[in-house]
XYZ file of C-alpha atoms in Angstrom:
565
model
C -5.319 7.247 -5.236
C -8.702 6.826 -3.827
C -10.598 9.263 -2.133
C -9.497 9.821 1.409
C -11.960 8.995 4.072
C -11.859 11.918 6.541
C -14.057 12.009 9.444
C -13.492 16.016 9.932
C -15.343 18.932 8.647
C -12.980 21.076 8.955
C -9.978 19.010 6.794
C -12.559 18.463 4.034
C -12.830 21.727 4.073
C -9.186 22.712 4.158
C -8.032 20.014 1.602
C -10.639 21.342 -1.108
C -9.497 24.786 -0.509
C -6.188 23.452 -1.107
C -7.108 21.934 -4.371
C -8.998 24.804 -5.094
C -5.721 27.145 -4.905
C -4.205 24.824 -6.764
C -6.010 24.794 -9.577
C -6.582 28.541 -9.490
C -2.755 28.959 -9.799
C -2.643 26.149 -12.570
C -0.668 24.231 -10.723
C -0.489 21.085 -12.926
C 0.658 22.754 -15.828
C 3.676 24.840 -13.820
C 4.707 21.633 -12.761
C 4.961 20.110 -16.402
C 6.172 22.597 -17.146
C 9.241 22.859 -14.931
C 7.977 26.259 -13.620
C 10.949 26.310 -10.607
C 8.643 29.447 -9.269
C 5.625 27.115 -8.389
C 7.663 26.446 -5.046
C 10.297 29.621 -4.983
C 11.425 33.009 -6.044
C 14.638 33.048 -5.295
C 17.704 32.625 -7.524
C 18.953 30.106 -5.639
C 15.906 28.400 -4.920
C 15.402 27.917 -8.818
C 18.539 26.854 -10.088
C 18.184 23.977 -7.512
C 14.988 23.257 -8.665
C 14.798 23.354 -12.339
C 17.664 20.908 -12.023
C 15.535 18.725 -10.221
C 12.559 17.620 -12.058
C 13.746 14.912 -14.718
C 12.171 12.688 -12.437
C 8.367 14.016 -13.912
C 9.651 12.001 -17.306
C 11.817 9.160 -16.260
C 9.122 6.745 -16.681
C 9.068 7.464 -20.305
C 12.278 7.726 -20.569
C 13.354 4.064 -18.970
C 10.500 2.354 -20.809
C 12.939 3.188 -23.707
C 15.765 1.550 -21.481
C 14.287 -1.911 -20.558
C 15.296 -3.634 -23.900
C 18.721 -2.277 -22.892
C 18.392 -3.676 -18.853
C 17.221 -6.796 -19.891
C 20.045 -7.461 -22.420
C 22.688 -6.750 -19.265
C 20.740 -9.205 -17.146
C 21.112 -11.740 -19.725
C 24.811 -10.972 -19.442
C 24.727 -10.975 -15.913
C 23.144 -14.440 -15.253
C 25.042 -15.976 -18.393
C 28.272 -14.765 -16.170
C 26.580 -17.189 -13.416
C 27.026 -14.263 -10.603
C 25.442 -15.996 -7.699
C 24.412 -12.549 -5.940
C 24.414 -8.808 -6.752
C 24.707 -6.660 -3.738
C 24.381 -2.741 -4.417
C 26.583 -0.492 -2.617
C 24.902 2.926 -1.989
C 23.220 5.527 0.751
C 19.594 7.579 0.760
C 18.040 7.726 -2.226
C 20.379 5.022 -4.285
C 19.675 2.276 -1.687
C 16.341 2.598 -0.474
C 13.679 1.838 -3.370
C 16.180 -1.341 -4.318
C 15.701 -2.272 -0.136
C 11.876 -1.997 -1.184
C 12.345 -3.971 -3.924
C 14.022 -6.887 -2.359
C 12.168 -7.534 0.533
C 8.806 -7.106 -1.297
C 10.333 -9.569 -4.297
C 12.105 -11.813 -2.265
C 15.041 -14.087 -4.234
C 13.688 -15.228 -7.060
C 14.504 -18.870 -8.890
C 17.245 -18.427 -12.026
C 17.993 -14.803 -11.089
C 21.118 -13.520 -8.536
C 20.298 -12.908 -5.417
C 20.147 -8.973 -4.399
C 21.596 -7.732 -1.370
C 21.692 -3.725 -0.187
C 24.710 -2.627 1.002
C 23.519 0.969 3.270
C 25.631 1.550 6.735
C 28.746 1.961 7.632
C 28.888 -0.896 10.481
C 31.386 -3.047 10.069
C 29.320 -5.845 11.490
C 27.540 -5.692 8.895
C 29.699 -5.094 6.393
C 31.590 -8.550 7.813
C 28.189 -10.330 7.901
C 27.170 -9.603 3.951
C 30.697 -10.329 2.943
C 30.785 -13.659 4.812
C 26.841 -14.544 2.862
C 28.928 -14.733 -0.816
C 31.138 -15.621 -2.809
C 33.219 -12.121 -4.110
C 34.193 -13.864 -7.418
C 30.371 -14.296 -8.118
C 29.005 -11.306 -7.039
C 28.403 -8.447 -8.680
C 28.569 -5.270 -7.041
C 26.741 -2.011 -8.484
C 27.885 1.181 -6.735
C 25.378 3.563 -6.829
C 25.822 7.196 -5.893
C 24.491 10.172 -8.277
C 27.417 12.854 -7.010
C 29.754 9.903 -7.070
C 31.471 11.055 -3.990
C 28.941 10.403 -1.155
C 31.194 9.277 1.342
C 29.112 5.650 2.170
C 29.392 4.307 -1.689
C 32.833 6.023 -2.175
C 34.193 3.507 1.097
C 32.153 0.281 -0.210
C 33.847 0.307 -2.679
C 37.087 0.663 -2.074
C 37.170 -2.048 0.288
C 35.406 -4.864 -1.641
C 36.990 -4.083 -5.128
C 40.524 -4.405 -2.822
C 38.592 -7.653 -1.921
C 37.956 -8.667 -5.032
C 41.223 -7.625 -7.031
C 42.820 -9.556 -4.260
C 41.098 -12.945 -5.897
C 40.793 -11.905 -9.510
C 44.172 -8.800 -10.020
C 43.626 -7.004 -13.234
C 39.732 -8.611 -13.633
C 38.219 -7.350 -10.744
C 36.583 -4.531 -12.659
C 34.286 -7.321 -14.326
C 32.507 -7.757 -10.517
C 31.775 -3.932 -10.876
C 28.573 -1.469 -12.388
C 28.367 1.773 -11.313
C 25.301 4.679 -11.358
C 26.554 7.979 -11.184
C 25.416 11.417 -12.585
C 27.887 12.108 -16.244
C 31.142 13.626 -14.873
C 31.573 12.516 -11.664
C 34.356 11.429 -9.708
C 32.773 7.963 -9.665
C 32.083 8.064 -13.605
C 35.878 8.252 -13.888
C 37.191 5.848 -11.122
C 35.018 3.135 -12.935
C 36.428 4.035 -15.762
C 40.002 3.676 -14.893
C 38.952 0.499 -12.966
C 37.514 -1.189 -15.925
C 34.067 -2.035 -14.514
C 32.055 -3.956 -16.558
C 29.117 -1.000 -17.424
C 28.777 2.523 -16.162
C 24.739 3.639 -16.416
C 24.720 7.715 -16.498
C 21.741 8.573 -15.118
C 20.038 12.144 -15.924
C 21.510 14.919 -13.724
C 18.634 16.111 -13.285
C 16.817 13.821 -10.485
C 17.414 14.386 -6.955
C 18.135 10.602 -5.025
C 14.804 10.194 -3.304
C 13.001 11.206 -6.892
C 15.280 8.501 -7.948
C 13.051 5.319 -7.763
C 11.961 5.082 -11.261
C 15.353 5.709 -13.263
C 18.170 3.588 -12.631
C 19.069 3.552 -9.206
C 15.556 1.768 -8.917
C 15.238 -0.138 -12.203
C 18.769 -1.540 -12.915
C 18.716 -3.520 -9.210
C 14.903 -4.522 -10.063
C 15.865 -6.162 -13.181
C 18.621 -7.894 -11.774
C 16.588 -9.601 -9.763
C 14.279 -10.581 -11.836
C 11.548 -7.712 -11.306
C 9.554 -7.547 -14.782
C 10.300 -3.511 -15.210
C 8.879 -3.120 -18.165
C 5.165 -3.665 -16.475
C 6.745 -1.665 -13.779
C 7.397 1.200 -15.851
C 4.069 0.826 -17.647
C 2.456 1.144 -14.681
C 4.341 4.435 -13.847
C 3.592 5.625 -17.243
C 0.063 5.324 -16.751
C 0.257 6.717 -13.313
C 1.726 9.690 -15.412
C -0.891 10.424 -17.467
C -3.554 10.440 -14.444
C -1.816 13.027 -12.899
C -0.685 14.962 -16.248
C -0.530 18.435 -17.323
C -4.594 18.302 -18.851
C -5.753 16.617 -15.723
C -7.389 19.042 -13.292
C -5.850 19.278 -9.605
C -9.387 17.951 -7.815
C -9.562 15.312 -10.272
C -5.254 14.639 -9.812
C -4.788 11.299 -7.625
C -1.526 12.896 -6.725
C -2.672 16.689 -6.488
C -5.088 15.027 -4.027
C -2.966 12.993 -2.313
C -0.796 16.228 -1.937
C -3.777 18.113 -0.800
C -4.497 16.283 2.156
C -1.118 15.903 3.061
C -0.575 20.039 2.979
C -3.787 20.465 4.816
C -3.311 18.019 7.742
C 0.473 19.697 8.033
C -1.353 22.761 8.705
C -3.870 21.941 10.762
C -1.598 20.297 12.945
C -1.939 16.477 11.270
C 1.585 16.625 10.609
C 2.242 12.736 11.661
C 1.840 11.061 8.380
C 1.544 7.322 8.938
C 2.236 4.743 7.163
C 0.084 1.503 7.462
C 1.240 -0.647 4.756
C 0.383 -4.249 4.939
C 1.550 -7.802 3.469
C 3.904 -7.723 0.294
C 4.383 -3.676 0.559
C 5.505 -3.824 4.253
C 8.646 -1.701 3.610
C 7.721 0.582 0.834
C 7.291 2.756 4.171
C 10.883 3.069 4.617
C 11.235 4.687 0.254
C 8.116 6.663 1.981
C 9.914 7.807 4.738
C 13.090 9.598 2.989
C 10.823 10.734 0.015
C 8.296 13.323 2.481
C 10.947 13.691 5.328
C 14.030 15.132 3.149
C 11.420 16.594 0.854
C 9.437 18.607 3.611
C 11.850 19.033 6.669
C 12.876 22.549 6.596
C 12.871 25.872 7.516
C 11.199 24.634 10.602
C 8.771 22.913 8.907
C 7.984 19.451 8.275
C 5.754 16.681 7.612
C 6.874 13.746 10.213
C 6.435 10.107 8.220
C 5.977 7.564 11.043
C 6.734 3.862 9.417
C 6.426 0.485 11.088
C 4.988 1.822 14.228
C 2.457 -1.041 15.388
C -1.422 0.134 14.642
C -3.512 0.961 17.868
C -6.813 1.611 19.027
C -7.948 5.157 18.907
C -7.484 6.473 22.433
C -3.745 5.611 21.786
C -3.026 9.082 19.185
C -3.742 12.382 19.645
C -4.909 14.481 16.961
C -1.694 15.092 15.165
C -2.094 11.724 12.888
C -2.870 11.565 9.208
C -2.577 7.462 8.344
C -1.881 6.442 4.554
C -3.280 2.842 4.068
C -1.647 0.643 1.346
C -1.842 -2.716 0.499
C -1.976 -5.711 -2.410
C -4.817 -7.573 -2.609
C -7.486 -8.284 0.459
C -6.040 -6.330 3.522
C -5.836 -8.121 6.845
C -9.132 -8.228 8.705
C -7.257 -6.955 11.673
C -5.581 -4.184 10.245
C -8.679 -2.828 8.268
C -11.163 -3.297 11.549
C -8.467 -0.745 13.328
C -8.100 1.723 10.347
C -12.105 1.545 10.430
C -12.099 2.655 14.135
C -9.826 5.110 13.389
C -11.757 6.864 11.003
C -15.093 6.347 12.938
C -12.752 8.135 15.760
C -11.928 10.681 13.375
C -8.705 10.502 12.299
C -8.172 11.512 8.625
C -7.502 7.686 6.738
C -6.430 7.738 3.066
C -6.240 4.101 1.390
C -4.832 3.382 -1.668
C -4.877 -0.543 -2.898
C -2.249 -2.019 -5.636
C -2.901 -4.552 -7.844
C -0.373 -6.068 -7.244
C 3.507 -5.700 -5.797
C 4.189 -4.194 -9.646
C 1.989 -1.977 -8.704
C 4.917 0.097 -6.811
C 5.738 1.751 -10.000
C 2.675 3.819 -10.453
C 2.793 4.008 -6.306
C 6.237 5.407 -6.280
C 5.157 8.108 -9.019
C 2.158 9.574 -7.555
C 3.966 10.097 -3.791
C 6.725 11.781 -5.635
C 4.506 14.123 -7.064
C 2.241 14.625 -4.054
C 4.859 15.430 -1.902
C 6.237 18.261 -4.930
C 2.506 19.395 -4.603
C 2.851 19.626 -0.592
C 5.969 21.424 -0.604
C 4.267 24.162 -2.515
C 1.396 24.313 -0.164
C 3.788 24.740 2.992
C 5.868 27.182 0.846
C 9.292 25.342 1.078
C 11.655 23.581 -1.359
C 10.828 19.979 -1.776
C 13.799 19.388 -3.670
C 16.997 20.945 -1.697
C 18.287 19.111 1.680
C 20.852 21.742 3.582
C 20.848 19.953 6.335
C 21.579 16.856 5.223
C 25.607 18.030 3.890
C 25.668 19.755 7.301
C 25.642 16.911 9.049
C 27.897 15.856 6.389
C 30.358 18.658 7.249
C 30.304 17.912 10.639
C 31.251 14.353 9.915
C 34.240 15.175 7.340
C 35.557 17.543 10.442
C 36.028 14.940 12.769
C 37.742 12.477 10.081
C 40.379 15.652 9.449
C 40.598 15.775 13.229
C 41.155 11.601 13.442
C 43.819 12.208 10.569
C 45.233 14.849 11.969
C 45.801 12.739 15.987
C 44.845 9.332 15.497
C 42.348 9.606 17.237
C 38.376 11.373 17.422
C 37.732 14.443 20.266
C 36.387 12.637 23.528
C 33.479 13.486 24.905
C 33.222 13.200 28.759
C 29.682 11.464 29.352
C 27.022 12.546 31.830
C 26.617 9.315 33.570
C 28.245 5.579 33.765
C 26.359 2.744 35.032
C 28.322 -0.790 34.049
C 28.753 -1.023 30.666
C 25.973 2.205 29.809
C 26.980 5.791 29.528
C 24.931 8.511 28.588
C 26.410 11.342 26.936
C 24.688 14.756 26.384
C 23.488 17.892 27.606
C 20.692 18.370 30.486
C 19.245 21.480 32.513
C 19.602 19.875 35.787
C 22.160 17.228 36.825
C 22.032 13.933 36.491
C 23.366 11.151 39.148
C 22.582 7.915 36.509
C 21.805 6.706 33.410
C 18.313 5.866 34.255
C 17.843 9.602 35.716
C 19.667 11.451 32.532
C 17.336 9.265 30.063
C 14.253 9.841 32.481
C 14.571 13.445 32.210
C 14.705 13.456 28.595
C 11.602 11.397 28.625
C 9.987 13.596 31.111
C 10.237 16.345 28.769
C 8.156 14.435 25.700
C 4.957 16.452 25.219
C 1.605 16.594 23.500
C 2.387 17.044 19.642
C 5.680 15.641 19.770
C 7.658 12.557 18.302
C 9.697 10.299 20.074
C 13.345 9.168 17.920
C 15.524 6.513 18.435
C 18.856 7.161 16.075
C 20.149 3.407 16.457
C 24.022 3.327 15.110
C 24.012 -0.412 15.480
C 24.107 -3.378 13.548
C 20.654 -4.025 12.067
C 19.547 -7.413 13.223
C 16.152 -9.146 14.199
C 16.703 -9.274 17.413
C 17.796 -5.577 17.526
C 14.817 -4.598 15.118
C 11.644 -6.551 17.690
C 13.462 -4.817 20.640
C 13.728 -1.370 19.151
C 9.639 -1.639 18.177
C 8.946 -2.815 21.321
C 10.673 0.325 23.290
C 9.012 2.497 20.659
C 5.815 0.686 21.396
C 6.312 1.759 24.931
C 7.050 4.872 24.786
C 3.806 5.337 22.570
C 1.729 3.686 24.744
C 3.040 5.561 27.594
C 3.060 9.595 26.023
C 0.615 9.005 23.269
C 3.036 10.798 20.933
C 4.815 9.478 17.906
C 7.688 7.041 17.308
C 10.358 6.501 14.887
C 13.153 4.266 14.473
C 15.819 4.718 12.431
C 19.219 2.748 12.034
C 22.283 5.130 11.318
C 23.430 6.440 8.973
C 21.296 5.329 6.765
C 18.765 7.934 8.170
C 20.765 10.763 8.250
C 19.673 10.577 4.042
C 16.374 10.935 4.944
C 14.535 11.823 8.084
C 18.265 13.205 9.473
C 16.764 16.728 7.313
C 13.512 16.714 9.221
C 15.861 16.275 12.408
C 17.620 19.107 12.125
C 15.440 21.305 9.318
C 12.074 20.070 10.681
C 10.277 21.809 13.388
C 11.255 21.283 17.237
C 9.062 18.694 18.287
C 11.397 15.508 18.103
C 12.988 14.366 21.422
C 15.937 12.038 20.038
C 17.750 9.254 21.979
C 20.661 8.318 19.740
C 21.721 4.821 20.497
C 25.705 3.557 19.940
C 28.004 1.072 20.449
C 31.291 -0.820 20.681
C 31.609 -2.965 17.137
C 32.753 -6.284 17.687
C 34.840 -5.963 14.446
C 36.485 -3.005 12.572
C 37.407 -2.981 8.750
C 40.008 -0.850 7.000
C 39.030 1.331 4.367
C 42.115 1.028 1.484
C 43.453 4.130 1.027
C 42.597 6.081 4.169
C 43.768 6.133 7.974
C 40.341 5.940 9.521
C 38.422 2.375 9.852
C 34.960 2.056 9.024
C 34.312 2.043 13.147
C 35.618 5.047 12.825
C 33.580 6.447 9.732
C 30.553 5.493 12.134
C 31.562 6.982 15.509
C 32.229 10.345 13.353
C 28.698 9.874 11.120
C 27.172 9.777 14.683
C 29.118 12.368 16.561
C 28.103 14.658 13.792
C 24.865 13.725 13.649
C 24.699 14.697 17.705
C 26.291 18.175 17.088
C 24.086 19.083 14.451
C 21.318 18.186 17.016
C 23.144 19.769 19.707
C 23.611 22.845 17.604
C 20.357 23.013 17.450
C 19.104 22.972 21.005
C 17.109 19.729 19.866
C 15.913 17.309 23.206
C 18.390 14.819 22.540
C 21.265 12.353 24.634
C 23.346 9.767 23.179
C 23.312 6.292 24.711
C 26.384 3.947 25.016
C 25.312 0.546 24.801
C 29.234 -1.080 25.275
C 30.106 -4.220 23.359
C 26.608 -6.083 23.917
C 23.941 -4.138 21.807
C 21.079 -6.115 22.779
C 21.653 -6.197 26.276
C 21.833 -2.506 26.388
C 18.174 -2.497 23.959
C 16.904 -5.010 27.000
C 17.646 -3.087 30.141
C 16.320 0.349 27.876
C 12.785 -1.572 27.376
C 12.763 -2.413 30.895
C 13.558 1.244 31.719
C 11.261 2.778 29.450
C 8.569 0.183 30.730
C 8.918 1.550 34.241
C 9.876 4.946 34.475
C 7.747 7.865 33.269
């Protein structure tokens, strides 16, 4: 990582008293090794923790692997299997996202596609892209009973056993922890390989084991210079190496210091080929940091500004391949002559992720310990979970999930919620919520809708908006995909998110084999216990009805947003 270029006494300062703590405490060597009371004292703390750390070795470990991947991938494209499309949630789907649209489809290899959200639309739009006798489906989950994974598969192996009866197992690969539930449905489905990965790495440490590496070389990702690089990115930041001379210790550093002095809006500027390794980014620091009312706030994909548009709660992380655009380096320049706190790291190179992925896993272990949390637990991520199994009981239980009587109805809108004052619109409920956005806060839109193009440009342009317009942060996030990731910092984080959760009516529902509830339903419950936990919470939030027309509803919000303050 190269040195940050920080335009403020005072976090110079801060981050080399940081470092200097750190090394006073011997910080690199506690991490190596596996000291669980770096980060906490308690019991409970630990034996989460020192079940949590394979991920500091992995590298090494799958380097050992890739003769082994690269034998199944033979297999695989001897088989002629047109497509693979990974079924998982979190930590099991985002690094092979990253991976595909940084890769792209490449010539002699399947194609990947990543299977993350419960909407059906989509579900019906990937299924309707392949052939199910020539796909291969890998169902990744490392409890093997995440909820998301668990229902993927049971619908498209009942898909595929459907064309193919007592074969269908030969479409399937599963990654799962040893002894899970999953680990023994594939085996009494005959899949065609179950990969036990090591118990003890947490999902969004997962990248370089093989949740990340088994998708990779499926598509034709060279892992083994991957891995290499990792490697090497391992012994830069080992055991020997001093934390002011650690790229990651530093990278941690800054990150720890800018949280406390109020810089807790990391954001991520990543340009060209590395685009989306902002969204791995994203789950990695938010589920790692938000808790205990705490929280480091990654802000990905928000369009770069001019100076006067932030306050001084931004930290930016720069990375890039090759020459960065002119444009995009001219306004990180004038943010740092502004002084905002800028630290760029270049790649050589898209393989260059695997080194990447390493050193922001281990910065962010080295920033929990700063802020005095545990980087490696996520309570608030199986509460929301909880919340979301208790309305599926409910829908099994009467046919039907609890109605909620909404604030407001204007045509097909309705805004659901809860507001000091009364509201006599739409536009009024979602105008007071905006009304109370404030200095230091971030702006959230929880979007449980079908992830398009057209819904994607006119969710960044009402986040754009509402930037422009409060000079506070955005984030976007499509549900539930984010309830793996920044749905911790939601609830764990500290109160400075105002959230406008965004739903609607799917134009088609699936049924799940085996249960009563439809994957519409899964969805509406996923988001209806996402709300509570907000609610629960006293957290600025309202939920926004969109009907059966999604981006009509996204329009008529942009025009709202655009003209009322």
């Amino acid at each position: 990582m190269s040195t940050p270029k920080i335009n403020s006494d005072s976090l110079v300062n801060s981050v080399q008293t940081a470092l200097e703590s750190l090394g006073s405490v011997g910080a690199p060597k506690r991490i190596w090794d596996r000291d669980a009371s770096f980060w906490k004292s308690e019991p409970e703390h630990q034996a989460i923790i020192k079940n949590a750390l394979g991920w500091l070795t992995v590298p090494r470990m799958m380097s050992e692997r890739v003769s082994e991947l690269e034998a199944f991938v033979d297999e695989i494209r001897a088989a002629e299997f047109t497509h693979v499309m990974l079924l998982g949630m979190g930590g099991s789907s985002l690094c092979p996202e990253v991976f595909r649209r940084t890769f792209g489809h490449r010539d002699g290899y399947p194609e990947l596609l990543v299977l993350d959200t419960t909407d059906p639309d989509t579900i019906a739009d990937l299924e309707s892209r392949v052939d199910l006798r020539w796909t291969l489906f890998i169902v990744a989950s490392k409890s093997g009973s995440t909820i998301e994974p668990l229902s993927f598969y049971k619908y498209f192996y009942d898909r595929v056993q459907a064309i193919k009866g007592e074969s269908a197992g030969n479409n399937f690969v599963a990654i799962t922890d040893p002894g899970t539930l999953m680990e023994r449905m594939a085996t009494e489905a005959n899949f065609r390989r179950i990969f036990l990965n090591p118990a003890d790495i947490g999902g969004r440490y997962s990248a370089l084991s093989y949740f990340g590496m088994l998708p990779a070389a499926l598509m034709g990702v060279d892992v083994g210079e991957l891995l290499r690089r990792a490697a090497a990115a391992m012994d830069e930041c080992g055991p020997t190496v001093g934390a002011e001379h650690n790229p990651a210790f530093r990278l941690g550093a800054l990150m720890g210091a800018a949280a406390a002095a109020g810089r807790d809006k990391l954001t991520i500027v990543a340009d060209g080929d590395l685009e989306s390794v902002g969204l791995w980014i994203e789950q990695l620091v938010a589920e790692s940091t938000g808790k205990e009312g705490k929280g480091i706030i990654p802000i990905a994909h928000e369009d770069l500004g001019a100076p006067d548009e932030y306050g001084d709660d931004r930290l930016f992380a720069f990375i890039h391949s090759g020459a960065p655009l002119p444009e995009t380096r001219a306004k990180l320049e004038a943010l740092a002559a502004a002084g905002h706190p800028v630290v760029e790291h270049a790649l050589d190179g898209p393989i260059g992720l695997g080194a990447e992925f390493f050193q922001w896993e281990l910065a962010t272990a080295v920033a929990g310990h700063l802020m005095s949390i545990n980087p490696f637990d996520q309570p608030n991520v199986q509460e929301s979970k909880d919340a979301t199994n208790a309305l599926l009981a409910e829908f099994k239980e009467s046919g039907e999930l609890p109605i909620t009587e909404a604030l407001a109805t204007d045509g097909a809108l309705s805004v659901y919620g809860m507001l000091p004052e009364d509201v006599s619109s739409v536009s009024t409920a979602l105008s007071a919520l905006m009304a109370g956005v404030k200095t230091g806060d971030y702006f959230a839109v929880l979007a449980y809708i079908q992830e398009t193009e057209e819904h994607t440009r006119l969710l960044q342009a009402i986040r754009g908006r509402v930037q422009d317009k409060f000079k506070v942060a955005t984030t976007v996030g499509y549900g539930p995909r984010f309830l793996h990731s920044t749905g911790q910092l939601h609830k764990g984080g500290p109160d400075s998110g105002v959230f406008l959760q965004i739903t609607d009516v799917d134009a088609v529902d699936l049924g799940i084999p085996g249960e009563p509830y439809t994957f519409s339903v899964l969805k509406q419950a996923q988001a209806s216990g996402d709300f509570t936990s907000l609610a629960k919470r006293n957290r600025r939030a309202l939920r926004l009805d969109v009907g059966n027309d999604a981006a009509a509803g996204l329009r008529w919000l942009l025009e709202m947003v655009g003209t009322r303050a």
